[in-house]
Tab-separated table of C-alpha atoms and ligand atoms in Angstrom:
chain	number	residue	atom	x	y	z
A	1	MET	CA	18.894	0.822	-2.977
A	2	SER	CA	16.185	0.162	-6.241
A	3	LEU	CA	13.939	3.184	-5.682
A	4	ALA	CA	15.660	6.342	-3.438
A	5	ILE	CA	13.198	9.908	-3.157
A	6	SER	CA	15.183	12.957	-1.884
A	7	HIS	CA	12.972	15.865	-0.227
A	8	LEU	CA	9.987	15.413	-3.544
A	9	SER	CA	7.582	18.096	-3.384
A	10	LYS	CA	4.925	19.405	-5.930
A	11	ARG	CA	3.452	22.517	-5.091
A	12	PHE	CA	-0.054	23.373	-7.339
A	13	GLY	CA	-0.261	27.289	-6.747
A	14	ARG	CA	0.145	28.046	-2.998
A	15	GLN	CA	-0.785	24.294	-2.185
A	16	TRP	CA	1.751	21.942	-1.617
A	17	ALA	CA	0.445	18.083	-2.702
A	18	VAL	CA	3.239	16.660	-1.742
A	19	HIS	CA	6.223	18.059	0.363
A	20	ASP	CA	9.542	16.989	1.877
A	21	LEU	CA	9.014	13.106	1.007
A	22	ASN	CA	12.239	11.623	1.634
A	23	LEU	CA	11.873	7.043	0.639
A	24	GLU	CA	14.254	4.469	0.322
A	25	VAL	CA	12.775	0.745	-1.154
A	26	PRO	CA	15.485	-1.571	-1.115
A	27	ASN	CA	15.575	-4.162	-3.943
A	28	GLY	CA	13.143	-7.086	-3.992
A	29	VAL	CA	10.710	-5.282	-1.390
A	30	ILE	CA	6.346	-4.383	-2.001
A	31	LEU	CA	6.013	-1.309	-0.719
A	32	GLY	CA	2.635	0.201	0.417
A	33	LEU	CA	1.781	3.304	0.138
A	34	LEU	CA	-1.268	4.554	2.133
A	35	GLY	CA	-2.872	8.042	3.003
A	36	PRO	CA	-5.931	9.117	2.824
A	37	ASN	CA	-7.757	11.075	-0.244
A	38	GLY	CA	-5.860	13.547	-1.617
A	39	ALA	CA	-2.352	12.531	0.645
A	40	GLY	CA	-0.377	13.045	-2.146
A	41	LYS	CA	-0.025	8.961	-3.406
A	42	THR	CA	-0.936	9.722	-7.037
A	43	THR	CA	1.133	12.643	-7.366
A	44	THR	CA	4.170	11.291	-5.599
A	45	MET	CA	3.736	8.401	-8.290
A	46	ARG	CA	3.404	10.912	-11.574
A	47	MET	CA	6.617	12.500	-10.363
A	48	LEU	CA	8.317	9.548	-9.745
A	49	THR	CA	6.844	7.899	-13.472
A	50	GLY	CA	8.468	11.412	-15.135
A	51	TYR	CA	4.707	12.368	-15.559
A	52	LEU	CA	4.647	15.415	-13.362
A	53	PRO	CA	8.315	17.345	-12.700
A	54	PRO	CA	8.581	18.011	-8.766
A	55	THR	CA	9.082	21.869	-7.901
A	56	GLU	CA	11.748	20.563	-5.272
A	57	GLY	CA	13.923	17.160	-4.607
A	58	GLU	CA	14.559	14.143	-6.651
A	59	ALA	CA	13.947	10.600	-7.043
A	60	TRP	CA	16.422	7.617	-8.865
A	61	VAL	CA	14.962	4.406	-10.037
A	62	ALA	CA	17.661	1.980	-10.223
A	63	GLY	CA	20.620	4.196	-9.800
A	64	GLN	CA	18.885	6.225	-12.143
A	65	ARG	CA	18.232	9.943	-11.850
A	66	VAL	CA	14.487	10.366	-12.708
A	67	ASP	CA	14.930	12.563	-14.893
A	68	ALA	CA	12.156	14.823	-17.750
A	69	ASP	CA	14.770	15.404	-20.200
A	70	SER	CA	16.510	11.776	-20.470
A	71	VAL	CA	14.681	8.228	-21.528
A	72	ALA	CA	17.174	5.680	-19.924
A	73	TRP	CA	15.870	5.173	-16.657
A	74	LYS	CA	12.786	4.437	-18.214
A	75	SER	CA	13.754	0.960	-19.568
A	76	ASN	CA	14.043	-0.101	-15.475
A	77	LEU	CA	10.125	1.559	-14.619
A	78	GLY	CA	7.077	-0.049	-15.220
A	79	TYR	CA	4.280	2.133	-14.110
A	80	LEU	CA	-0.070	1.422	-13.588
A	81	SER	CA	-2.024	4.790	-12.958
A	82	GLU	CA	-4.606	4.907	-11.586
A	83	ARG	CA	-7.160	5.296	-14.192
A	84	ASN	CA	-5.522	2.671	-16.344
A	85	PRO	CA	-6.331	4.218	-19.816
A	86	LEU	CA	-6.337	1.913	-22.217
A	87	PRO	CA	-7.301	1.390	-26.553
A	88	ASP	CA	-10.362	-0.147	-26.494
A	89	ASP	CA	-9.770	-0.532	-30.474
A	90	LEU	CA	-6.979	-2.825	-30.022
A	91	TYR	CA	-6.946	-6.652	-28.997
A	92	VAL	CA	-4.887	-7.388	-26.226
A	93	ARG	CA	-1.754	-9.345	-27.915
A	94	GLU	CA	-1.362	-6.218	-30.442
A	95	TYR	CA	-1.512	-3.436	-27.107
A	96	LEU	CA	1.080	-5.650	-25.637
A	97	ALA	CA	3.263	-5.950	-28.910
A	98	TYR	CA	2.874	-1.862	-29.325
A	99	THR	CA	4.023	-1.092	-25.743
A	100	GLY	CA	6.622	-3.831	-25.957
A	101	ARG	CA	7.948	-2.211	-29.409
A	102	LEU	CA	8.060	1.303	-27.556
A	103	TYR	CA	10.193	-0.075	-25.329
A	104	ARG	CA	12.255	-1.429	-28.077
A	105	LEU	CA	12.069	-5.145	-26.963
A	106	LYS	CA	14.298	-7.338	-29.107
A	107	GLU	CA	12.316	-10.552	-27.967
A	108	ASN	CA	9.497	-8.541	-28.410
A	109	ARG	CA	6.947	-11.630	-28.960
A	110	ARG	CA	8.479	-13.831	-25.988
A	111	CYS	CA	8.165	-10.706	-23.410
A	112	VAL	CA	4.578	-10.518	-24.589
A	113	ASP	CA	4.135	-14.072	-24.113
A	114	ARG	CA	5.630	-14.011	-20.873
A	115	ALA	CA	3.057	-10.896	-19.516
A	116	LEU	CA	0.340	-12.516	-20.848
A	117	SER	CA	1.179	-16.117	-18.525
A	118	LEU	CA	2.461	-13.849	-15.389
A	119	THR	CA	-1.370	-12.054	-15.768
A	120	GLY	CA	-3.091	-15.281	-16.630
A	121	LEU	CA	-3.924	-13.513	-19.834
A	122	SER	CA	-3.093	-15.965	-22.190
A	123	HIS	CA	-6.376	-17.280	-22.866
A	124	MET	CA	-7.617	-13.346	-23.460
A	125	ALA	CA	-4.722	-12.967	-25.895
A	126	SER	CA	-6.972	-12.082	-28.812
A	127	ARG	CA	-9.941	-10.634	-27.827
A	128	LYS	CA	-10.249	-6.972	-27.931
A	129	ILE	CA	-9.693	-4.743	-25.126
A	130	ALA	CA	-13.224	-3.240	-25.335
A	131	VAL	CA	-14.814	-6.119	-24.639
A	132	LEU	CA	-12.896	-6.979	-21.524
A	133	SER	CA	-13.891	-7.129	-17.751
A	134	LYS	CA	-12.727	-4.546	-15.033
A	135	GLY	CA	-10.543	-7.363	-13.971
A	136	TYR	CA	-8.900	-8.339	-17.196
A	137	ARG	CA	-8.706	-4.849	-17.423
A	138	GLN	CA	-6.566	-4.322	-15.311
A	139	ARG	CA	-4.155	-7.218	-16.096
A	140	VAL	CA	-3.863	-5.945	-19.221
A	141	GLY	CA	-2.392	-2.756	-18.033
A	142	LEU	CA	-0.297	-4.618	-15.636
A	143	ALA	CA	1.094	-6.935	-18.460
A	144	ALA	CA	1.763	-3.556	-20.450
A	145	ALA	CA	3.637	-1.982	-16.784
A	146	LEU	CA	6.100	-5.258	-16.386
A	147	ILE	CA	6.500	-6.088	-20.431
A	148	HIS	CA	9.881	-4.982	-20.087
A	149	SER	CA	10.907	-6.774	-17.082
A	150	PRO	CA	11.361	-3.293	-15.057
A	151	LYS	CA	13.291	-3.650	-12.004
A	152	VAL	CA	10.747	-1.084	-10.362
A	153	LEU	CA	6.791	-1.155	-10.661
A	154	ILE	CA	4.510	1.793	-9.657
A	155	LEU	CA	0.977	0.748	-9.508
A	156	ASP	CA	-1.615	3.131	-8.316
A	157	GLU	CA	-4.422	1.534	-6.476
A	158	PRO	CA	-4.262	-1.819	-8.667
A	159	THR	CA	-6.923	-3.556	-7.145
A	160	ASN	CA	-9.610	-0.520	-6.764
A	161	GLY	CA	-13.039	-1.768	-7.844
A	162	LEU	CA	-12.540	-4.987	-8.667
A	163	ASP	CA	-14.519	-8.064	-6.892
A	164	PRO	CA	-13.100	-10.118	-4.124
A	165	ASN	CA	-11.732	-13.018	-6.241
A	166	GLN	CA	-10.303	-10.421	-8.646
A	167	ILE	CA	-8.290	-8.589	-6.369
A	168	ALA	CA	-7.081	-12.116	-4.676
A	169	GLU	CA	-5.745	-12.793	-8.128
A	170	ILE	CA	-4.063	-9.337	-9.085
A	171	ARG	CA	-2.767	-9.600	-5.650
A	172	GLU	CA	-1.402	-13.087	-6.202
A	173	VAL	CA	-0.235	-11.537	-9.861
A	174	ILE	CA	1.862	-8.577	-7.367
A	175	ARG	CA	3.171	-11.263	-5.135
A	176	THR	CA	4.725	-13.645	-8.152
A	177	VAL	CA	6.169	-10.200	-9.509
A	178	GLY	CA	7.328	-9.104	-6.361
A	179	SER	CA	9.593	-11.884	-5.452
A	180	GLU	CA	12.068	-10.457	-7.837
A	181	THR	CA	10.936	-6.697	-8.918
A	182	THR	CA	10.866	-3.285	-5.970
A	183	VAL	CA	6.638	-2.866	-6.286
A	184	LEU	CA	5.533	1.041	-4.498
A	185	LEU	CA	1.650	0.128	-4.603
A	186	SER	CA	-0.955	2.833	-2.843
A	187	THR	CA	-4.132	1.567	-1.734
A	188	HIS	CA	-6.927	2.269	1.161
A	189	ILE	CA	-7.253	-1.435	1.821
A	190	MET	CA	-5.234	-1.911	4.740
A	191	GLN	CA	-5.953	-6.221	4.548
A	192	GLU	CA	-3.779	-5.475	1.285
A	193	VAL	CA	-0.967	-3.596	3.235
A	194	GLU	CA	-0.968	-6.817	5.751
A	195	ALA	CA	-0.787	-9.390	2.938
A	196	LEU	CA	1.139	-7.965	0.495
A	197	CYS	CA	3.656	-5.920	1.950
A	198	ASP	CA	7.112	-6.260	3.324
A	199	SER	CA	7.039	-2.580	4.095
A	200	VAL	CA	4.956	0.897	4.313
A	201	ALA	CA	5.032	4.476	3.740
A	202	ILE	CA	2.176	6.505	5.299
A	203	ILE	CA	1.579	9.976	4.474
A	204	HIS	CA	-0.820	12.715	5.107
A	205	SER	CA	-0.964	15.773	4.015
A	206	GLY	CA	1.503	15.392	1.360
A	207	ALA	CA	4.067	14.706	4.272
A	208	LEU	CA	5.360	11.227	5.459
A	209	VAL	CA	4.206	10.075	9.388
A	210	ALA	CA	4.957	6.715	8.871
A	211	GLN	CA	7.521	4.085	7.616
A	212	GLY	CA	9.056	1.165	7.771
A	213	THR	CA	8.446	-2.575	8.046
A	214	THR	CA	4.481	-3.651	8.111
A	215	ALA	CA	5.930	-5.230	11.338
A	216	GLU	CA	7.312	-2.000	12.558
A	217	VAL	CA	4.630	0.013	11.645
A	218	LEU	CA	1.607	-2.097	13.079
A	219	ALA	CA	3.823	-1.989	16.630
A	220	SER	CA	4.808	2.020	16.569
A	221	GLY	CA	1.053	3.520	16.348
A	222	SER	CA	-1.153	1.526	18.762
A	223	GLU	CA	-1.792	1.305	22.538
A	224	GLU	CA	-0.636	-1.494	24.028
A	225	ALA	CA	-4.074	-3.621	24.671
A	226	VAL	CA	-4.949	-7.334	26.796
A	227	VAL	CA	-8.240	-8.974	26.098
A	228	VAL	CA	-9.270	-11.042	28.962
A	229	GLY	CA	-12.045	-13.876	29.728
A	230	PHE	CA	-13.880	-14.505	33.215
A	231	ALA	CA	-14.817	-17.776	34.341
A	232	THR	CA	-17.521	-16.293	35.791
A	233	PRO	CA	-19.282	-12.512	34.877
A	234	VAL	CA	-17.578	-9.837	36.299
A	235	ASP	CA	-19.006	-6.165	36.869
A	236	LYS	CA	-17.185	-3.780	34.467
A	237	SER	CA	-16.445	-1.760	37.915
A	238	ARG	CA	-14.392	-4.628	39.102
A	239	ILE	CA	-11.963	-5.177	36.568
A	240	GLU	CA	-11.707	-1.292	36.448
A	241	ALA	CA	-10.011	-1.283	39.875
A	242	LEU	CA	-7.975	-4.126	38.983
A	243	VAL	CA	-6.233	-2.380	35.980
A	244	PRO	CA	-6.462	1.610	37.687
A	245	GLY	CA	-5.492	4.023	34.498
A	246	CYS	CA	-6.860	1.745	31.941
A	247	ARG	CA	-10.173	1.620	29.770
A	248	VAL	CA	-12.480	-1.133	29.935
A	249	LEU	CA	-14.246	-1.969	26.652
A	250	ALA	CA	-16.780	-4.486	26.779
A	251	GLN	CA	-16.015	-7.276	23.718
A	252	PRO	CA	-18.510	-9.272	21.503
A	253	SER	CA	-17.002	-12.264	22.504
A	254	GLY	CA	-17.939	-11.302	26.193
A	255	GLU	CA	-14.308	-10.812	26.998
A	256	TRP	CA	-12.871	-7.406	27.660
A	257	LEU	CA	-10.216	-5.410	26.724
A	258	LEU	CA	-8.152	-3.825	28.542
A	259	GLN	CA	-6.700	-0.841	26.857
A	260	GLY	CA	-3.497	0.880	28.481
A	261	TYR	CA	-2.545	-2.452	29.367
A	262	GLY	CA	1.027	-3.528	29.123
A	263	GLY	CA	0.824	-7.150	26.528
A	264	THR	CA	4.139	-8.342	28.319
A	265	PRO	CA	3.586	-11.802	29.204
A	266	ASP	CA	5.225	-10.409	31.908
A	267	SER	CA	2.422	-8.205	32.978
A	268	ARG	CA	-0.172	-11.226	31.944
A	269	ALA	CA	1.295	-13.377	34.656
A	270	LEU	CA	1.198	-10.522	36.735
A	271	LEU	CA	-2.971	-9.762	36.227
A	272	VAL	CA	-3.244	-13.589	36.438
A	273	ARG	CA	-1.979	-13.651	39.504
A	274	ILE	CA	-3.868	-10.820	40.650
A	275	CYS	CA	-6.976	-11.603	39.248
A	276	SER	CA	-6.598	-15.566	41.261
A	277	GLU	CA	-6.197	-13.206	44.594
A	278	ARG	CA	-9.194	-11.449	43.974
A	279	GLN	CA	-11.165	-15.121	43.276
A	280	LEU	CA	-11.873	-13.737	39.895
A	281	PRO	CA	-10.170	-16.756	37.456
A	282	LEU	CA	-9.645	-15.644	33.986
A	283	SER	CA	-11.149	-18.590	31.178
A	284	SER	CA	-8.542	-16.404	28.895
A	285	ILE	CA	-6.065	-13.736	28.214
A	286	TYR	CA	-4.063	-12.742	25.472
A	287	ALA	CA	-2.781	-9.633	24.202
A	288	ARG	CA	-4.581	-7.669	21.612
A	289	HIS	CA	-2.737	-7.610	18.270
A	290	SER	CA	-2.417	-3.776	16.829
A	291	ARG	CA	-4.724	-3.616	12.883
A	292	LEU	CA	-3.226	-1.560	10.419
A	293	GLU	CA	-6.268	0.459	10.630
A	294	GLU	CA	-5.987	2.032	13.938
A	295	VAL	CA	-2.680	2.807	12.896
A	296	PHE	CA	-4.091	4.831	10.367
A	297	HIS	CA	-6.620	6.095	11.562
A	298	ALA	CA	-4.565	7.629	14.298
A	299	LEU	CA	-1.690	8.793	12.222
A	300	THR	CA	-4.265	10.172	9.679
A	301	ALA	CA	-6.505	11.537	11.989
A	302	GLY	CA	-7.458	15.542	11.541
A	303	ASN	CA	-8.933	17.254	7.998
A	304	GLY	CA	-5.868	16.542	6.345
A	305	GLN	CA	-5.141	20.103	4.969
A	306	PRO	CA	-2.443	20.235	2.723
A	307	VAL	CA	0.712	22.022	3.618
A	308	GLN	CA	0.138	25.650	2.723
A	309	LYS	CA	3.801	27.575	2.487
A	310	ASN	CA	4.484	30.821	1.149
A	311	SER	CA	7.193	30.933	-1.352
B	401	ATP	N1	-3.012	18.804	-11.413
B	401	ATP	C1	-3.658	19.100	-9.983
B	401	ATP	N2	-3.703	20.326	-10.180
B	401	ATP	C2	-3.880	20.227	-8.664
B	401	ATP	N3	-3.774	20.524	-7.522
B	401	ATP	C3	-3.865	19.350	-7.627
B	401	ATP	C4	-3.528	18.286	-9.011
B	401	ATP	N4	-3.370	17.426	-9.459
B	401	ATP	C5	-3.498	16.697	-7.292
B	401	ATP	N5	-3.699	17.783	-7.100
B	401	ATP	C6	-4.298	18.348	-5.460
B	401	ATP	O1	-3.012	17.355	-4.708
B	401	ATP	C7	-3.484	16.897	-3.550
B	401	ATP	C8	-3.303	15.318	-3.914
B	401	ATP	O2	-3.877	14.432	-5.053
B	401	ATP	P1	-3.626	12.894	-5.398
B	401	ATP	O3	-4.092	12.887	-6.413
B	401	ATP	O4	-1.994	12.678	-5.059
B	401	ATP	O5	-4.149	12.376	-3.871
B	401	ATP	P2	-3.932	10.870	-3.722
B	401	ATP	O6	-3.337	10.646	-2.775
B	401	ATP	O7	-3.952	9.738	-4.890
B	401	ATP	O8	-5.666	10.611	-3.715
B	401	ATP	P3	-6.319	9.560	-4.174
B	401	ATP	O9	-7.049	8.762	-2.264
B	401	ATP	O10	-7.994	9.975	-3.412
B	401	ATP	O11	-6.197	8.752	-4.968
B	401	ATP	C9	-5.260	17.325	-3.383
B	401	ATP	O12	-5.134	17.885	-3.027
B	401	ATP	C10	-5.423	17.448	-5.388
B	401	ATP	O13	-6.219	17.868	-5.062
B	402	MG	MG1	-4.750	8.687	-6.184
């Protein structure tokens, strides 16, 4: 297990920002950490990277315990923080070489070249960081996070504030790196998770509310539904009579969403038969695939007040 989190908790005053978090991320998995603003994503990541001591619980990176009093585990961990602070006065190569020296890399120059090439920065190596666009600054942060080829990479909203082209390019870098590194990334973009992540963890008010492969989480949180189109116009009330107990909603395409109707092939075949018996031939019928956004809304609805606990 590359990354293991056990009963991890953080309290600020009386407020639990993270409460009893348990997670295991296997080698080579890209895990998307989702949650509304204030859910505890950054706090979790700060504890995993040793910036913030946990109030309770512990974490292991590549089998080594995250411990403020030791540095051994840090060689296995790379971190791109939410704010990505960079020294504006340094040149890109200079900054990466400096970062490499902090890790005491033996072949520092080769590592810098590799990080530059992985993040598409080779042509920017001799630019001053101060003149870089936001997307390129993000790449520098990413290059610094992976300069020592860590086994685990923690990225706090790596594509936040970037234009669509930059987002696609940064995702490509993460995908490439993620093929041999365990990545934990936080994001508010659901498509990012669907496009990039093998697994998802959703936290709400500091607690885990869903976890699994992206497909499992998608399947768990949403109601079954079927979309149908009729060959000729049909009143909503007639459709409601066909599928008692389901919500019938008109779709912009002219089709109808039957919410709560079973999405299995058998239940669809039954519906085709019923419709044909009632002289209402169908022009289309398919199971509606749930979207992560709906699952997210369902699981994180409410005011998201952080857990209060006396202790
Ligand atoms: N240093 C701190 N002192 C007091 N409270 C804090 C501190 N850091 C975070 N918090 C609180 O802990 C909770 C979790 O914050 P955190 O930054 O981890 O959320 P987040 O999920 O990263 O949110 P966002 O999506 O906005 O980045 C919030 O209620 C926040 O106000
Ligand atoms: Mg955050």
